[in-house]
């Protein structure tokens, strides 16, 4: 059955560019509404439905853009919504930016939504089902050597995400993470708290993009790291993949396998996927 929340909840933090405070507010929505973002800061309070044709990757994060109305940095919030199995929500923003919370994880969003109480609705879920394999292959160069990135979607009776993190120079040891989404409490404890990260070599570039948010960013160095799990970076990649897949606007059933991939690959896959999926009840 479809699911929403019982009461209103909110989260406050700093926008992804590190310049302004912003608030996101979750409100219950009727069955078959889907996820709808509302820019409360703009005249007329325009709405942007969560749909794949509006998804864009302009920087190091994913956004939804409709008629120049932007919802920036969607992946961690959409991951929280998807991981908890929510189908219908109104999400109001005080700025173009969804706030950064809990070291770029989904933890605070999940806690706010759970506090708002998840409730079942009297309509069956409307899902997208992967009906045939879809593959994205891209490449990059490191020290004049080519490396490939792969993202594959396969038919499966439930949502399963697998990610292989493999840096060419092993700044982060090669690691694997896999997650299925049968239990929202498992998601809350085992995936939602996985923090975003950068490597030392990326520090200056990222600092220019996110400003004071660098204070909350996990920086991978050669010294000892206080990780929640040995494969926390790979788990965060799974979290990002979950959020980006949910730009489809509905729950998705399929097995997604990523190797060295990121937001741009995820978005490319969703653009292909929307042409090759069928609706299933």
PDB file of N, CA and C in Angstrom, residues 37-73:
ATOM      1  N   UNK A  37       7.751  19.047  -4.826  1.00  0.00           N
ATOM      2  CA  UNK A  37       8.510  20.106  -4.160  1.00  0.00           C
ATOM      3  C   UNK A  37       7.822  21.446  -4.401  1.00  0.00           C
ATOM      4  N   UNK A  38       7.835  22.306  -3.371  1.00  0.00           N
ATOM      5  CA  UNK A  38       7.174  23.602  -3.443  1.00  0.00           C
ATOM      6  C   UNK A  38       8.169  24.684  -3.038  1.00  0.00           C
ATOM      7  N   UNK A  39       8.417  25.648  -3.916  1.00  0.00           N
ATOM      8  CA  UNK A  39       9.302  26.761  -3.616  1.00  0.00           C
ATOM      9  C   UNK A  39       8.511  27.861  -2.915  1.00  0.00           C
ATOM     10  N   UNK A  40       8.461  27.802  -1.597  1.00  0.00           N
ATOM     11  CA  UNK A  40       7.693  28.765  -0.809  1.00  0.00           C
ATOM     12  C   UNK A  40       8.275  30.169  -0.884  1.00  0.00           C
ATOM     13  N   UNK A  41       9.543  30.278  -1.293  1.00  0.00           N
ATOM     14  CA  UNK A  41      10.200  31.575  -1.322  1.00  0.00           C
ATOM     15  C   UNK A  41       9.895  32.364  -2.581  1.00  0.00           C
ATOM     16  N   UNK A  42       9.212  31.780  -3.551  1.00  0.00           N
ATOM     17  CA  UNK A  42       8.952  32.439  -4.824  1.00  0.00           C
ATOM     18  C   UNK A  42       7.492  32.843  -4.956  1.00  0.00           C
ATOM     19  N   UNK A  43       7.215  33.901  -5.713  1.00  0.00           N
ATOM     20  CA  UNK A  43       5.824  34.314  -5.932  1.00  0.00           C
ATOM     21  C   UNK A  43       5.000  33.174  -6.534  1.00  0.00           C
ATOM     22  N   UNK A  44       3.814  32.981  -6.002  1.00  0.00           N
ATOM     23  CA  UNK A  44       2.955  31.922  -6.492  1.00  0.00           C
ATOM     24  C   UNK A  44       3.298  30.542  -5.973  1.00  0.00           C
ATOM     25  N   UNK A  45       4.400  30.428  -5.226  1.00  0.00           N
ATOM     26  CA  UNK A  45       4.841  29.150  -4.654  1.00  0.00           C
ATOM     27  C   UNK A  45       4.783  28.014  -5.680  1.00  0.00           C
ATOM     28  N   UNK A  46       5.599  28.127  -6.753  1.00  0.00           N
ATOM     29  CA  UNK A  46       5.551  27.127  -7.824  1.00  0.00           C
ATOM     30  C   UNK A  46       5.965  25.740  -7.346  1.00  0.00           C
ATOM     31  N   UNK A  47       5.394  24.721  -7.994  1.00  0.00           N
ATOM     32  CA  UNK A  47       5.661  23.337  -7.639  1.00  0.00           C
ATOM     33  C   UNK A  47       6.506  22.660  -8.699  1.00  0.00           C
ATOM     34  N   UNK A  48       7.364  21.741  -8.245  1.00  0.00           N
ATOM     35  CA  UNK A  48       8.178  20.920  -9.141  1.00  0.00           C
ATOM     36  C   UNK A  48       7.956  19.455  -8.759  1.00  0.00           C
ATOM     37  N   UNK A  49       7.202  18.710  -9.550  1.00  0.00           N
ATOM     38  CA  UNK A  49       7.037  17.280  -9.256  1.00  0.00           C
ATOM     39  C   UNK A  49       8.351  16.533  -9.422  1.00  0.00           C
ATOM     40  N   UNK A  50       8.539  15.508  -8.642  1.00  0.00           N
ATOM     41  CA  UNK A  50       9.740  14.673  -8.774  1.00  0.00           C
ATOM     42  C   UNK A  50       9.530  13.745  -9.958  1.00  0.00           C
ATOM     43  N   UNK A  51      10.155  14.093 -11.090  1.00  0.00           N
ATOM     44  CA  UNK A  51      10.022  13.320 -12.322  1.00  0.00           C
ATOM     45  C   UNK A  51      11.363  13.293 -13.035  1.00  0.00           C
ATOM     46  N   UNK A  52      11.682  12.205 -13.743  1.00  0.00           N
ATOM     47  CA  UNK A  52      13.024  12.067 -14.328  1.00  0.00           C
ATOM     48  C   UNK A  52      13.355  13.119 -15.376  1.00  0.00           C
ATOM     49  N   UNK A  53      12.348  13.628 -16.088  1.00  0.00           N
ATOM     50  CA  UNK A  53      12.639  14.640 -17.110  1.00  0.00           C
ATOM     51  C   UNK A  53      13.109  15.957 -16.520  1.00  0.00           C
ATOM     52  N   UNK A  54      12.919  16.153 -15.221  1.00  0.00           N
ATOM     53  CA  UNK A  54      13.376  17.380 -14.574  1.00  0.00           C
ATOM     54  C   UNK A  54      14.744  17.218 -13.909  1.00  0.00           C
ATOM     55  N   UNK A  55      15.277  16.010 -13.876  1.00  0.00           N
ATOM     56  CA  UNK A  55      16.538  15.757 -13.163  1.00  0.00           C
ATOM     57  C   UNK A  55      17.728  16.253 -13.969  1.00  0.00           C
ATOM     58  N   UNK A  56      18.657  16.913 -13.281  1.00  0.00           N
ATOM     59  CA  UNK A  56      19.872  17.435 -13.905  1.00  0.00           C
ATOM     60  C   UNK A  56      21.046  17.281 -12.947  1.00  0.00           C
ATOM     61  N   UNK A  57      22.243  17.197 -13.528  1.00  0.00           N
ATOM     62  CA  UNK A  57      23.473  17.187 -12.729  1.00  0.00           C
ATOM     63  C   UNK A  57      24.367  18.284 -13.280  1.00  0.00           C
ATOM     64  N   UNK A  58      24.442  19.411 -12.557  1.00  0.00           N
ATOM     65  CA  UNK A  58      25.237  20.551 -13.001  1.00  0.00           C
ATOM     66  C   UNK A  58      26.585  20.630 -12.285  1.00  0.00           C
ATOM     67  N   UNK A  59      26.661  20.040 -11.108  1.00  0.00           N
ATOM     68  CA  UNK A  59      27.895  20.124 -10.319  1.00  0.00           C
ATOM     69  C   UNK A  59      28.161  18.749  -9.721  1.00  0.00           C
ATOM     70  N   UNK A  60      28.372  18.684  -8.414  1.00  0.00           N
ATOM     71  CA  UNK A  60      28.620  17.408  -7.752  1.00  0.00           C
ATOM     72  C   UNK A  60      27.366  16.883  -7.060  1.00  0.00           C
ATOM     73  N   UNK A  61      26.224  17.397  -7.445  1.00  0.00           N
ATOM     74  CA  UNK A  61      24.976  16.955  -6.856  1.00  0.00           C
ATOM     75  C   UNK A  61      23.879  16.961  -7.919  1.00  0.00           C
ATOM     76  N   UNK A  62      22.733  16.388  -7.547  1.00  0.00           N
ATOM     77  CA  UNK A  62      21.601  16.269  -8.464  1.00  0.00           C
ATOM     78  C   UNK A  62      20.555  17.320  -8.134  1.00  0.00           C
ATOM     79  N   UNK A  63      19.886  17.822  -9.164  1.00  0.00           N
ATOM     80  CA  UNK A  63      18.849  18.836  -8.992  1.00  0.00           C
ATOM     81  C   UNK A  63      17.637  18.482  -9.845  1.00  0.00           C
ATOM     82  N   UNK A  64      16.504  19.074  -9.497  1.00  0.00           N
ATOM     83  CA  UNK A  64      15.306  19.033 -10.327  1.00  0.00           C
ATOM     84  C   UNK A  64      15.047  20.442 -10.832  1.00  0.00           C
ATOM     85  N   UNK A  65      14.832  20.592 -12.133  1.00  0.00           N
ATOM     86  CA  UNK A  65      14.657  21.921 -12.724  1.00  0.00           C
ATOM     87  C   UNK A  65      13.466  21.878 -13.677  1.00  0.00           C
ATOM     88  N   UNK A  66      12.495  22.753 -13.432  1.00  0.00           N
ATOM     89  CA  UNK A  66      11.317  22.849 -14.298  1.00  0.00           C
ATOM     90  C   UNK A  66      11.025  24.318 -14.549  1.00  0.00           C
ATOM     91  N   UNK A  67      11.137  24.743 -15.823  1.00  0.00           N
ATOM     92  CA  UNK A  67      10.889  26.149 -16.177  1.00  0.00           C
ATOM     93  C   UNK A  67      11.727  27.102 -15.330  1.00  0.00           C
ATOM     94  N   UNK A  68      12.995  26.766 -15.166  1.00  0.00           N
ATOM     95  CA  UNK A  68      13.955  27.577 -14.402  1.00  0.00           C
ATOM     96  C   UNK A  68      13.678  27.606 -12.895  1.00  0.00           C
ATOM     97  N   UNK A  69      12.709  26.835 -12.422  1.00  0.00           N
ATOM     98  CA  UNK A  69      12.490  26.684 -10.987  1.00  0.00           C
ATOM     99  C   UNK A  69      13.349  25.511 -10.531  1.00  0.00           C
ATOM    100  N   UNK A  70      14.295  25.781  -9.633  1.00  0.00           N
ATOM    101  CA  UNK A  70      15.287  24.783  -9.245  1.00  0.00           C
ATOM    102  C   UNK A  70      15.020  24.223  -7.848  1.00  0.00           C
ATOM    103  N   UNK A  71      15.301  22.937  -7.728  1.00  0.00           N
ATOM    104  CA  UNK A  71      15.370  22.266  -6.432  1.00  0.00           C
ATOM    105  C   UNK A  71      16.746  21.611  -6.412  1.00  0.00           C
ATOM    106  N   UNK A  72      17.690  22.191  -5.684  1.00  0.00           N
ATOM    107  CA  UNK A  72      19.084  21.753  -5.739  1.00  0.00           C
ATOM    108  C   UNK A  72      19.452  20.828  -4.588  1.00  0.00           C
ATOM    109  N   UNK A  73      20.270  19.810  -4.924  1.00  0.00           N
ATOM    110  CA  UNK A  73      20.844  18.887  -3.947  1.00  0.00           C
ATOM    111  C   UNK A  73      19.779  17.941  -3.419  1.00  0.00           C
TER     112      UNK A  73
END
